[in-house]
PDB file of C-alpha atoms in Angstrom:
ATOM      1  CA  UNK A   1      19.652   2.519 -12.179  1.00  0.00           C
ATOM      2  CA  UNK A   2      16.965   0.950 -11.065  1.00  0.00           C
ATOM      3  CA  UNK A   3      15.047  -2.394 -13.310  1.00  0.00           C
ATOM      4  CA  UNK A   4      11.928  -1.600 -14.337  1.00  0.00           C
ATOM      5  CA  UNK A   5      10.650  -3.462 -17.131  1.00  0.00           C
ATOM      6  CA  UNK A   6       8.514  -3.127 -20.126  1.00  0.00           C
ATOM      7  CA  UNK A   7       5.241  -3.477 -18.232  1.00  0.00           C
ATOM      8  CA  UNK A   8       6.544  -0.422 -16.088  1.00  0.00           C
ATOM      9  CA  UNK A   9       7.711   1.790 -18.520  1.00  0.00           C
ATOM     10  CA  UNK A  10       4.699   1.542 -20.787  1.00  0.00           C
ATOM     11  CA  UNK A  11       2.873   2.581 -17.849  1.00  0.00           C
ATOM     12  CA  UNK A  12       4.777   5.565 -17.398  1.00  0.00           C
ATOM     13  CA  UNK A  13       4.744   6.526 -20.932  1.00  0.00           C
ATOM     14  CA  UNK A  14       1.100   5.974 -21.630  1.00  0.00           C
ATOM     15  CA  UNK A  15       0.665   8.749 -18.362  1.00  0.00           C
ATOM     16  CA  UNK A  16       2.566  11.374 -19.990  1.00  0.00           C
ATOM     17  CA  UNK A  17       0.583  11.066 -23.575  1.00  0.00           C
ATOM     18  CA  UNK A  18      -2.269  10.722 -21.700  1.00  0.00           C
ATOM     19  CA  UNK A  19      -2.176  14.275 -19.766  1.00  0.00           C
ATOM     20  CA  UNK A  20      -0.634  15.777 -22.967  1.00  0.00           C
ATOM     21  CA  UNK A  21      -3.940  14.867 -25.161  1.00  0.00           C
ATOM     22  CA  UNK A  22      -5.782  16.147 -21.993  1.00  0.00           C
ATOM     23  CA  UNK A  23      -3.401  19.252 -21.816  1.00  0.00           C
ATOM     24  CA  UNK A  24      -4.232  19.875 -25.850  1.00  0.00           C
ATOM     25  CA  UNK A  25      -8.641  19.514 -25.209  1.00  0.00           C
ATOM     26  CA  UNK A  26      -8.662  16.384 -27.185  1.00  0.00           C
ATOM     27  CA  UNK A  27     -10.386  13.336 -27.139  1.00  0.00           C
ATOM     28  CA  UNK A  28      -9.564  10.159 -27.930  1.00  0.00           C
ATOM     29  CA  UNK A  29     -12.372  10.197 -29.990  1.00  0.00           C
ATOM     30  CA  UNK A  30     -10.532  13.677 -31.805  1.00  0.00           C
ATOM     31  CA  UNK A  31      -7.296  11.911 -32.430  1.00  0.00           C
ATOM     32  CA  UNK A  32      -8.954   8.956 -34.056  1.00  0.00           C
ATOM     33  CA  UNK A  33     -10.406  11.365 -36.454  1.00  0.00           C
ATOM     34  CA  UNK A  34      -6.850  13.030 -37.002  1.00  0.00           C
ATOM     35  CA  UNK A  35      -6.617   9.905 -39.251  1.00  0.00           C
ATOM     36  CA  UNK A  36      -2.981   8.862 -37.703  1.00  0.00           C
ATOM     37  CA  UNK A  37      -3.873   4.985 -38.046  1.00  0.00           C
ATOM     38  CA  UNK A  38      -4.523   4.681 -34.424  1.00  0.00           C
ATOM     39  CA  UNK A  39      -7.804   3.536 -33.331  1.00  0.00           C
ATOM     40  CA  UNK A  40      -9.593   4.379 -30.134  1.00  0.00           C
ATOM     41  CA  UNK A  41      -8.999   0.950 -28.861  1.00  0.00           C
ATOM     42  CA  UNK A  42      -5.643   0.956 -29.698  1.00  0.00           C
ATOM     43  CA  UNK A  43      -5.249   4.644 -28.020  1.00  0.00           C
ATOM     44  CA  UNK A  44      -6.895   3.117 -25.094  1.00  0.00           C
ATOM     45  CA  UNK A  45      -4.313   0.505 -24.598  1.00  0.00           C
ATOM     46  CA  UNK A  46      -1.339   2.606 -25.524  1.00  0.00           C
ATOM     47  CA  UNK A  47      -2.800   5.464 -22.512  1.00  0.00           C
ATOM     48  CA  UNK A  48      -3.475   2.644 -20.039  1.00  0.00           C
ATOM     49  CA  UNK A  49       0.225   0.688 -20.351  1.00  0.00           C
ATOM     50  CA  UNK A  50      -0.989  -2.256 -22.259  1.00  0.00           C
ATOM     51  CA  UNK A  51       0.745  -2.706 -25.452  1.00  0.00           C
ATOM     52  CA  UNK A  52       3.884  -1.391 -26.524  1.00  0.00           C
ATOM     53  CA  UNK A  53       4.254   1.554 -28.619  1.00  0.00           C
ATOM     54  CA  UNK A  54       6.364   2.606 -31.415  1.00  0.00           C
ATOM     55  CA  UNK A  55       8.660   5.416 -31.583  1.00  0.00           C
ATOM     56  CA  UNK A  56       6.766   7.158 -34.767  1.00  0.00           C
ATOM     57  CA  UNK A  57       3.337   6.536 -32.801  1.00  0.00           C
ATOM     58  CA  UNK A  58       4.475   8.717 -30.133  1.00  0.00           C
ATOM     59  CA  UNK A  59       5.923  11.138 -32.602  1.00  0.00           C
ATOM     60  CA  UNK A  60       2.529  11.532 -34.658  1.00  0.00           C
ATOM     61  CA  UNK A  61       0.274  12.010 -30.862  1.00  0.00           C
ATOM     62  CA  UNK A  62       3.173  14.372 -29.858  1.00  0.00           C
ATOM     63  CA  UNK A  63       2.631  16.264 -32.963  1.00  0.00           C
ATOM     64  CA  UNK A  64      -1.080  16.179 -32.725  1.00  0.00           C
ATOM     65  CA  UNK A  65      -0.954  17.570 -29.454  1.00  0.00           C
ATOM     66  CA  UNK A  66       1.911  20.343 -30.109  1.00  0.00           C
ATOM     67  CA  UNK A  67       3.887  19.168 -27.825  1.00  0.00           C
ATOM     68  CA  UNK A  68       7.514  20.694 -28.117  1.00  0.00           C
ATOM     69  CA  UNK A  69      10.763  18.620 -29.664  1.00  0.00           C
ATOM     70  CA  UNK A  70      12.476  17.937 -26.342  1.00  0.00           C
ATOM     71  CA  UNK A  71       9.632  16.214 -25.101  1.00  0.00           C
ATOM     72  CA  UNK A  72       8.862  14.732 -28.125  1.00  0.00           C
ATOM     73  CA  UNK A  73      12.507  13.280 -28.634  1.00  0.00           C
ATOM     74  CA  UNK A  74      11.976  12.112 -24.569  1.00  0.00           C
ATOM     75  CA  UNK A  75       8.987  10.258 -25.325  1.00  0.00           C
ATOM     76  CA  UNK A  76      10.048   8.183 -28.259  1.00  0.00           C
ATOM     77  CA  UNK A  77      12.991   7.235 -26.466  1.00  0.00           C
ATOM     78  CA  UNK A  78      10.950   5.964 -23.923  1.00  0.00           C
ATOM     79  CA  UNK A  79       8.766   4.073 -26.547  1.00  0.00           C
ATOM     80  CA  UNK A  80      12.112   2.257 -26.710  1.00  0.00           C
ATOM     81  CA  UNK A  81      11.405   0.374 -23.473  1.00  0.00           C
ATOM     82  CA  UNK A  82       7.832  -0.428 -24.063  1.00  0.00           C
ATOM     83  CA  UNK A  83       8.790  -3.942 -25.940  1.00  0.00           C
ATOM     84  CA  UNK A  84      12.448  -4.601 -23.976  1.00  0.00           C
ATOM     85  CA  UNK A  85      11.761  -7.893 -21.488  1.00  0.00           C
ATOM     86  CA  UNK A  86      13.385  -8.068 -18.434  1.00  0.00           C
ATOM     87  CA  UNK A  87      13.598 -11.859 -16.840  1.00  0.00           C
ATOM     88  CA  UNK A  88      10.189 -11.524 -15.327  1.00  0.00           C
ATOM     89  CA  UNK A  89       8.456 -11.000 -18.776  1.00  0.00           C
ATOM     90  CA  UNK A  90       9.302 -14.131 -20.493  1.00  0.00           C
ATOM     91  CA  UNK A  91       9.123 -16.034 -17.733  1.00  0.00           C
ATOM     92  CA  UNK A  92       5.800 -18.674 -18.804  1.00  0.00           C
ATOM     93  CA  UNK A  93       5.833 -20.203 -14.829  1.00  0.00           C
ATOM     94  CA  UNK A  94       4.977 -15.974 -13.598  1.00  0.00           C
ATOM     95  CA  UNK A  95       1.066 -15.457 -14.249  1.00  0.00           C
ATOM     96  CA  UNK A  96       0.618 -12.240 -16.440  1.00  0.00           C
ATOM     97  CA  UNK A  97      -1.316 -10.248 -13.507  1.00  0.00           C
ATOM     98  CA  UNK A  98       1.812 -10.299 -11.135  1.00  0.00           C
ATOM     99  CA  UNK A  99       4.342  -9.399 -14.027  1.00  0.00           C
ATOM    100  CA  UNK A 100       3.516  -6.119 -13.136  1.00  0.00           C
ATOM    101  CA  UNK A 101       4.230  -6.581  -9.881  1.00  0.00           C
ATOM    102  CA  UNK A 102       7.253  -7.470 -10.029  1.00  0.00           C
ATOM    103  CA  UNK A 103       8.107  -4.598 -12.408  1.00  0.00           C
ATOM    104  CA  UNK A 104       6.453  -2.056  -9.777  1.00  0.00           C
ATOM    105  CA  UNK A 105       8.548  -4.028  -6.947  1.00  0.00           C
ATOM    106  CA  UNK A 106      12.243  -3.662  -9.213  1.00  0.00           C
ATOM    107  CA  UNK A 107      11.565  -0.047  -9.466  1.00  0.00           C
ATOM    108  CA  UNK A 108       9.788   1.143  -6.604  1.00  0.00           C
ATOM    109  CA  UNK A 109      12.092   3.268  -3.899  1.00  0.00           C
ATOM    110  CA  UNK A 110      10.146   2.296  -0.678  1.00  0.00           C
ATOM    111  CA  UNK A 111       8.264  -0.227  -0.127  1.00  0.00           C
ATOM    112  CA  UNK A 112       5.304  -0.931   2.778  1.00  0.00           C
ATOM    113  CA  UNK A 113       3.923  -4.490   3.336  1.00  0.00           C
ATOM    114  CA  UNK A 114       1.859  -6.234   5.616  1.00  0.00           C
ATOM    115  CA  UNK A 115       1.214  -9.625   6.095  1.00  0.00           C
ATOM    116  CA  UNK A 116      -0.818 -11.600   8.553  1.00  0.00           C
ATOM    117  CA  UNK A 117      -0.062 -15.383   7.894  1.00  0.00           C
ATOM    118  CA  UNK A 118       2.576 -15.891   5.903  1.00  0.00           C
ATOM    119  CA  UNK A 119       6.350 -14.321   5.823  1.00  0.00           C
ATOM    120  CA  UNK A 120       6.418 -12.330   2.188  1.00  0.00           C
ATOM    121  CA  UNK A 121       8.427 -13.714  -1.205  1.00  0.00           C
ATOM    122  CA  UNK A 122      10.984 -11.154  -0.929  1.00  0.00           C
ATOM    123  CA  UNK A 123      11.895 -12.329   2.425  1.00  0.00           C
ATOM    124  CA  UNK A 124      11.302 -15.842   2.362  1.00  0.00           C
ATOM    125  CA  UNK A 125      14.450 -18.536   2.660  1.00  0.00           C
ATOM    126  CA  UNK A 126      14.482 -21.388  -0.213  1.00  0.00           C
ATOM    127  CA  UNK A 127      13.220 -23.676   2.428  1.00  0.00           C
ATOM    128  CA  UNK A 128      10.258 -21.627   3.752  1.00  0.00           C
ATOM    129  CA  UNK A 129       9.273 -20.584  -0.105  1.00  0.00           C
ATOM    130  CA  UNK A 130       9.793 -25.160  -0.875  1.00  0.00           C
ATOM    131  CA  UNK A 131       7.203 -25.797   1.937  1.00  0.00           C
ATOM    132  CA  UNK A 132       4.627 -22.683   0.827  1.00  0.00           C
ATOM    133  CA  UNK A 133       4.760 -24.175  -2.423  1.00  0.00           C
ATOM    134  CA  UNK A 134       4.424 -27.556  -1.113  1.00  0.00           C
ATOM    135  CA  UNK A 135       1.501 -26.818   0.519  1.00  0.00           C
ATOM    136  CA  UNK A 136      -0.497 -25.670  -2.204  1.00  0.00           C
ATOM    137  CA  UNK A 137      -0.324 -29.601  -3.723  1.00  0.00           C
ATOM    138  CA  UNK A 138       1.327 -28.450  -7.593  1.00  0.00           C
ATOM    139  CA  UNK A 139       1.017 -31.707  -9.517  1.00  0.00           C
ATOM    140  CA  UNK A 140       4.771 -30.812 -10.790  1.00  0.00           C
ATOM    141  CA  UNK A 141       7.517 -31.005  -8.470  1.00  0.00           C
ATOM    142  CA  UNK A 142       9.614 -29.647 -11.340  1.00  0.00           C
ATOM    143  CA  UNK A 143       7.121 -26.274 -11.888  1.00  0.00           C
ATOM    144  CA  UNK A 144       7.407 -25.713  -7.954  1.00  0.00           C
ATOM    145  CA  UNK A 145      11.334 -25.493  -8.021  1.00  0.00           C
ATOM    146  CA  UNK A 146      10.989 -22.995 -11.093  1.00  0.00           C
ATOM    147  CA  UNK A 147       8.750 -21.046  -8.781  1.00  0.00           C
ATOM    148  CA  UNK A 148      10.959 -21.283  -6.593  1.00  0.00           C
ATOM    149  CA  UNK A 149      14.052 -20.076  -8.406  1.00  0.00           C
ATOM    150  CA  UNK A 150      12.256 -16.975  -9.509  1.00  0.00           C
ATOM    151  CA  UNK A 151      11.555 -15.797  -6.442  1.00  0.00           C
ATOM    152  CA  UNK A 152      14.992 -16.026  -4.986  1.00  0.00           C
ATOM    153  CA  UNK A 153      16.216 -14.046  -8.293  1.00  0.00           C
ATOM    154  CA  UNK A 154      13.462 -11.479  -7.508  1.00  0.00           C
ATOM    155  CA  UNK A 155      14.613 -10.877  -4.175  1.00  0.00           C
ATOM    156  CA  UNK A 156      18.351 -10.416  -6.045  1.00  0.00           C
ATOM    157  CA  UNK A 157      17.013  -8.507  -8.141  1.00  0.00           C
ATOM    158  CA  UNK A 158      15.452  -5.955  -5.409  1.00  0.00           C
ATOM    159  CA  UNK A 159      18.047  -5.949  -3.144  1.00  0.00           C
ATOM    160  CA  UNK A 160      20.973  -5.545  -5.182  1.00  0.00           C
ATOM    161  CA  UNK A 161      19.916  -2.472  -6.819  1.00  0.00           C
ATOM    162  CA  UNK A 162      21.286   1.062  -6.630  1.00  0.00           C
ATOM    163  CA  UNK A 163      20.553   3.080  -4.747  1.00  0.00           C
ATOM    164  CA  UNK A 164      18.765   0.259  -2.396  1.00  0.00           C
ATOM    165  CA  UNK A 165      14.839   0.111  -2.426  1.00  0.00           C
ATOM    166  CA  UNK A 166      13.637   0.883   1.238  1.00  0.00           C
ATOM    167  CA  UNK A 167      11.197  -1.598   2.901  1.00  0.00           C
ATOM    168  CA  UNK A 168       9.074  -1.763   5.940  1.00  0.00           C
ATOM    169  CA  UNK A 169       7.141  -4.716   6.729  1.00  0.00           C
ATOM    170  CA  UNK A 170       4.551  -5.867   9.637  1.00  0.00           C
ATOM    171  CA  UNK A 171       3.907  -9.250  10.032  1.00  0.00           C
ATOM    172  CA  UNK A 172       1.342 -10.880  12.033  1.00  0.00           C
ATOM    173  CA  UNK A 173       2.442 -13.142  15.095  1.00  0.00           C
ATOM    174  CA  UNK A 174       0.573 -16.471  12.972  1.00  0.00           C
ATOM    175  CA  UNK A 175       3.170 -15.867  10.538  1.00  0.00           C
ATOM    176  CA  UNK A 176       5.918 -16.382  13.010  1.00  0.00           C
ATOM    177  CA  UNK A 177       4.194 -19.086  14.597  1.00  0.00           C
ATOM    178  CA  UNK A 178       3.031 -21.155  11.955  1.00  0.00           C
ATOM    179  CA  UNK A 179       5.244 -23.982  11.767  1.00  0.00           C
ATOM    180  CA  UNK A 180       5.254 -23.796   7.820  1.00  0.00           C
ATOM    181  CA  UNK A 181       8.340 -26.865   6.918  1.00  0.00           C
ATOM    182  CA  UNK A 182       8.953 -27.810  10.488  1.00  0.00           C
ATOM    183  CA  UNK A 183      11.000 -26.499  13.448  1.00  0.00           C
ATOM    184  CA  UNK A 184      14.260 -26.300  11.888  1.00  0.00           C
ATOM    185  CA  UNK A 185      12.418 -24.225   8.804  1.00  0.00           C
ATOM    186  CA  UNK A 186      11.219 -21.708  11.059  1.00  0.00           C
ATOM    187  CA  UNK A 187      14.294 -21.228  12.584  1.00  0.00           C
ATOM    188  CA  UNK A 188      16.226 -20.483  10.157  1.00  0.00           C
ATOM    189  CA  UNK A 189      13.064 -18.047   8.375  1.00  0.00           C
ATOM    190  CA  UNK A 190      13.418 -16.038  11.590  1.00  0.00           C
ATOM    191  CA  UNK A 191      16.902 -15.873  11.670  1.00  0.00           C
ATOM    192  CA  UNK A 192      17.266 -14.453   8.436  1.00  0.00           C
ATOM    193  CA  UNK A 193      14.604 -11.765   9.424  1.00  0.00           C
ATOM    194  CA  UNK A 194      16.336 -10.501  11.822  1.00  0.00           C
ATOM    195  CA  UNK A 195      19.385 -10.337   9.784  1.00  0.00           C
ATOM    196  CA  UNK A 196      17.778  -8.276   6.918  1.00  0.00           C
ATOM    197  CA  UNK A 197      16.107  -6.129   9.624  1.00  0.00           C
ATOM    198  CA  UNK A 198      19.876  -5.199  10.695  1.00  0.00           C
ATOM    199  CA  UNK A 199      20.264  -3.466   7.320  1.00  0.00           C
ATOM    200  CA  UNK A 200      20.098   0.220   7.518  1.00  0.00           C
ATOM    201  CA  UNK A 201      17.180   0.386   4.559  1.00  0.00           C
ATOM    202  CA  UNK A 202      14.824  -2.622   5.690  1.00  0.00           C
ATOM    203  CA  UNK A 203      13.052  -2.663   8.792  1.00  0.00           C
ATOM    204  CA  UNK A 204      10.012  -5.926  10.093  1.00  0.00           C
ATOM    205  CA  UNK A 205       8.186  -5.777  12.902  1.00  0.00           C
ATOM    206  CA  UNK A 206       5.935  -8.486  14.306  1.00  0.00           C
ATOM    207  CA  UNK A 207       2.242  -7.298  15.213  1.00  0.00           C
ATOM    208  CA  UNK A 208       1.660  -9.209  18.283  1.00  0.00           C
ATOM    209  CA  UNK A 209      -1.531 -11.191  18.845  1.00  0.00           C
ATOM    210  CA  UNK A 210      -1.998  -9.059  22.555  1.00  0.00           C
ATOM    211  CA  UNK A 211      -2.274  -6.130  20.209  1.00  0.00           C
ATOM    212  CA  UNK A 212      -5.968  -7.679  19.633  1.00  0.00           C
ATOM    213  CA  UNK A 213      -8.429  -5.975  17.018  1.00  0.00           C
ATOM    214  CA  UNK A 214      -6.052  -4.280  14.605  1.00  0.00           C
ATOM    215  CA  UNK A 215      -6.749  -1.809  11.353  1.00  0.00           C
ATOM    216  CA  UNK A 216      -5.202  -4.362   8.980  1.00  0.00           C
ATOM    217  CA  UNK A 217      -7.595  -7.519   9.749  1.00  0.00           C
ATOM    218  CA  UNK A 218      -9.199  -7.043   6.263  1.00  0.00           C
ATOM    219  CA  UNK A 219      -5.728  -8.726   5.025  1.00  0.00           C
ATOM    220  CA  UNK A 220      -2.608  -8.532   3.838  1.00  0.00           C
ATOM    221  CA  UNK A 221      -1.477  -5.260   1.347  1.00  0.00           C
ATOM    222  CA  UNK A 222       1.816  -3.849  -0.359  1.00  0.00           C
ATOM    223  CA  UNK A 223       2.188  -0.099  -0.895  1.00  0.00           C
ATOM    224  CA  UNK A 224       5.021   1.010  -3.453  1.00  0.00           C
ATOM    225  CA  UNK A 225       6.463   4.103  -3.750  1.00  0.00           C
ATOM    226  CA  UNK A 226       8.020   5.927  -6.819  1.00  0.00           C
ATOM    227  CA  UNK A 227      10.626   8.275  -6.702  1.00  0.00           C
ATOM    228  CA  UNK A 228       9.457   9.453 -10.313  1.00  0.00           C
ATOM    229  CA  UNK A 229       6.572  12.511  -9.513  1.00  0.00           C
ATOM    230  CA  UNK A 230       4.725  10.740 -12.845  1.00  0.00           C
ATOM    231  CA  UNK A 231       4.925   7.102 -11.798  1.00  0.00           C
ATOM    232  CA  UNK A 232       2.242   7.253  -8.973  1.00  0.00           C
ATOM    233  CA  UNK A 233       1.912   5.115  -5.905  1.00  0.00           C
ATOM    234  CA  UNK A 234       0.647   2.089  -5.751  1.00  0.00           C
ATOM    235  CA  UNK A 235      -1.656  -0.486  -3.431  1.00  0.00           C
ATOM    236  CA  UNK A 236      -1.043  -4.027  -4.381  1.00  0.00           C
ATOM    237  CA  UNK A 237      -3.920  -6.437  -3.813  1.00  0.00           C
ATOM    238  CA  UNK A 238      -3.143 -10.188  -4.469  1.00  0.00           C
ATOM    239  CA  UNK A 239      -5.590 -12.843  -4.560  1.00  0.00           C
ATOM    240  CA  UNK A 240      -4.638 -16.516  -5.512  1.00  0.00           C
ATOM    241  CA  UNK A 241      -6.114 -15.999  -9.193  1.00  0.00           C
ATOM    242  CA  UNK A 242      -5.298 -12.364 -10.007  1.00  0.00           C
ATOM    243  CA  UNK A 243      -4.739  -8.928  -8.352  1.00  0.00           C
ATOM    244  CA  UNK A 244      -5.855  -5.293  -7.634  1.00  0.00           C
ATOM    245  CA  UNK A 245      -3.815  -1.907  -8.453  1.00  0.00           C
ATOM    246  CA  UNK A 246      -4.979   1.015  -6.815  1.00  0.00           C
ATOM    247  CA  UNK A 247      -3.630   4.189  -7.866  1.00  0.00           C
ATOM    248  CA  UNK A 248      -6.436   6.545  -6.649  1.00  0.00           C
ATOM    249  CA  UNK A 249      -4.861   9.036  -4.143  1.00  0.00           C
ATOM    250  CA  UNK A 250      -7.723   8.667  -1.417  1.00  0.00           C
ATOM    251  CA  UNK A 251      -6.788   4.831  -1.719  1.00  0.00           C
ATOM    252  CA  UNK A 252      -3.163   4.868  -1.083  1.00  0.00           C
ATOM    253  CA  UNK A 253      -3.549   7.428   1.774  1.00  0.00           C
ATOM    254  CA  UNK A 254      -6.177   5.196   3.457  1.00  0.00           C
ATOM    255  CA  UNK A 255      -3.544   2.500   3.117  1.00  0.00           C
ATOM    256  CA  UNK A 256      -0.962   4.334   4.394  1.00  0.00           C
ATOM    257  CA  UNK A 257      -2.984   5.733   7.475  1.00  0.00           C
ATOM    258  CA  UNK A 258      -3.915   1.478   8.007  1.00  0.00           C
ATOM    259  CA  UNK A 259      -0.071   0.774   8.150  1.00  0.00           C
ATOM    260  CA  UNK A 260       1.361   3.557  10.289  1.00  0.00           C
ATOM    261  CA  UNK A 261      -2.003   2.433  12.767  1.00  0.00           C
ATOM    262  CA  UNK A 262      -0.264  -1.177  12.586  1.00  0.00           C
ATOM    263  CA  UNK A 263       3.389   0.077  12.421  1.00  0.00           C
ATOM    264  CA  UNK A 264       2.663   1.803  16.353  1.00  0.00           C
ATOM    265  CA  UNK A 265       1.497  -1.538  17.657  1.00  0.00           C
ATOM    266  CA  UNK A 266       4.113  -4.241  16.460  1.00  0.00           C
ATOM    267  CA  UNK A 267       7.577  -4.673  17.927  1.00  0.00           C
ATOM    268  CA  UNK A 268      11.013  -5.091  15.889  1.00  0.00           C
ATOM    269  CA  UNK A 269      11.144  -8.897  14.961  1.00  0.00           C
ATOM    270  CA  UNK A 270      14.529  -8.907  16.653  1.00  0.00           C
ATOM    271  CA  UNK A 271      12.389  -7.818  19.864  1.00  0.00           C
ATOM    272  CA  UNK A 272       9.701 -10.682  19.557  1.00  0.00           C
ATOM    273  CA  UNK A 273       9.767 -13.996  21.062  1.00  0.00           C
TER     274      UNK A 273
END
């Protein structure tokens, strides 16, 4: 089975109890005055994946809301995983925005990325990922090599799942180009591209600079896609202090229509010299 994480799963769970209050005509405002000892705030956060939830919380709402015992039972086994850590949630070095992220990115079944500068964590070789982080001057060699050790165990931890997750990935020609840790660096960074792109499940293509103007110049974006009908898709928006999550449909689609316009004018990296 896939990893998800707590992160993940409390976003899953606080869906379903969400569109069962909704199903029953109550508000959060009515289950506050059911007296359950749950406060709005504290349905808020439970409904919007924040905080983990107990099994006889999600017994009391399921009640409330007359939901039936299968799904009841369901639920509070899901509760379960609300406060279990995967490697990702204790780590102190991984900034609480993109824990998330990397709980989306374990579970997700296909994946859709583009980049315009810079080759992608998952994909990166130790020595590409040692001269991104070198470049951004950390005043502890020590916290850099952390950095990068967790990003080589999440790339083991999304390819070595079952069943596989299935990426595509544009990159821009600058991030090809960009002698980021020297010749030798870049040679072996596009070498391993093209070996990953050899798998059956992963393809990268290179979005030439001839192609000119291009729907993506706004910058780089990750779509994820969930096999589960009540985990919904996801844009990823990274900036270097936080991050975006849309979920809205219109927003994914538009996101999706901007890669498939990219997708028909790049080449497979294998292809590009």
């Amino acid at each position: 089975m896939p990893v998800t994480g707590q992160r993940v799963v409390r976003r899953a769970l606080g869906r379903r109890l969400t569109r069962l209050r909704t199903a029953s005509g109550m508000s959060r405002r009515d289950v506050v005055g059911a007296r359950l000892g749950i406060s709005e705030p504290t349905l808020h956060r439970i409904e919007t994946g924040k905080v983990p939830v107990t099994g006889a919380n999600v017994r009391a709402l399921c009640w409330l809301y007359g939901a039936d015992q299968g799904i009841t039972d369901a639920l509070a086994d899901l509760a379960l995983g609300t406060s279990q850590q995967e490697w990702w949630d204790a780590s102190p070095v991984i900034p609480e925005w993109f824990k998330l992220y990397v709980g989306l990115e374990a579970s997700a079944s296909h994946m859709f990325g583009y980049d315009g500068e810079i080759v992608p964590g998952e994909l990166q070789t130790p020595e590409y990922a040692r001269a991104v982080f070198g470049a951004e001057q950390p005043l502890d060699s020590e916290i850099a090599e952390r950095h990068i050790n967790l990003r080589l165990q999440r790339q083991k931890t999304l390819f070595a799942r079952t069943p596989p997750v299935r990426l595509r990935t544009v990159l821009g020609e600058g991030a090809l180009t960009r002698s980021v840790g020297g010749e030798q660096v870049m040679k072996g960074q596009i070498e391993h591209l093209r070996r990953l792109s050899g798998e059956d499940t992963i393809d990268i293509r290179v979005l030439p600079f001839s192609a000119g103007a291009h729907a993506a110049m706004a910058g780089a974006f990750r779509i994820l896609e969930f096999d589960d009908p009540d985990d919904p898709d996801v844009v990823y928006l990274e900036s270097h202090v936080g991050a975006l999550y849309l979920e809205e449909q219109f927003e994914v689609d538009e996101y999706r229509r901007i890669f498939e316009l990219i997708s028909r004018d790049s080449v497979p990296v294998g292809e590009f010299r």
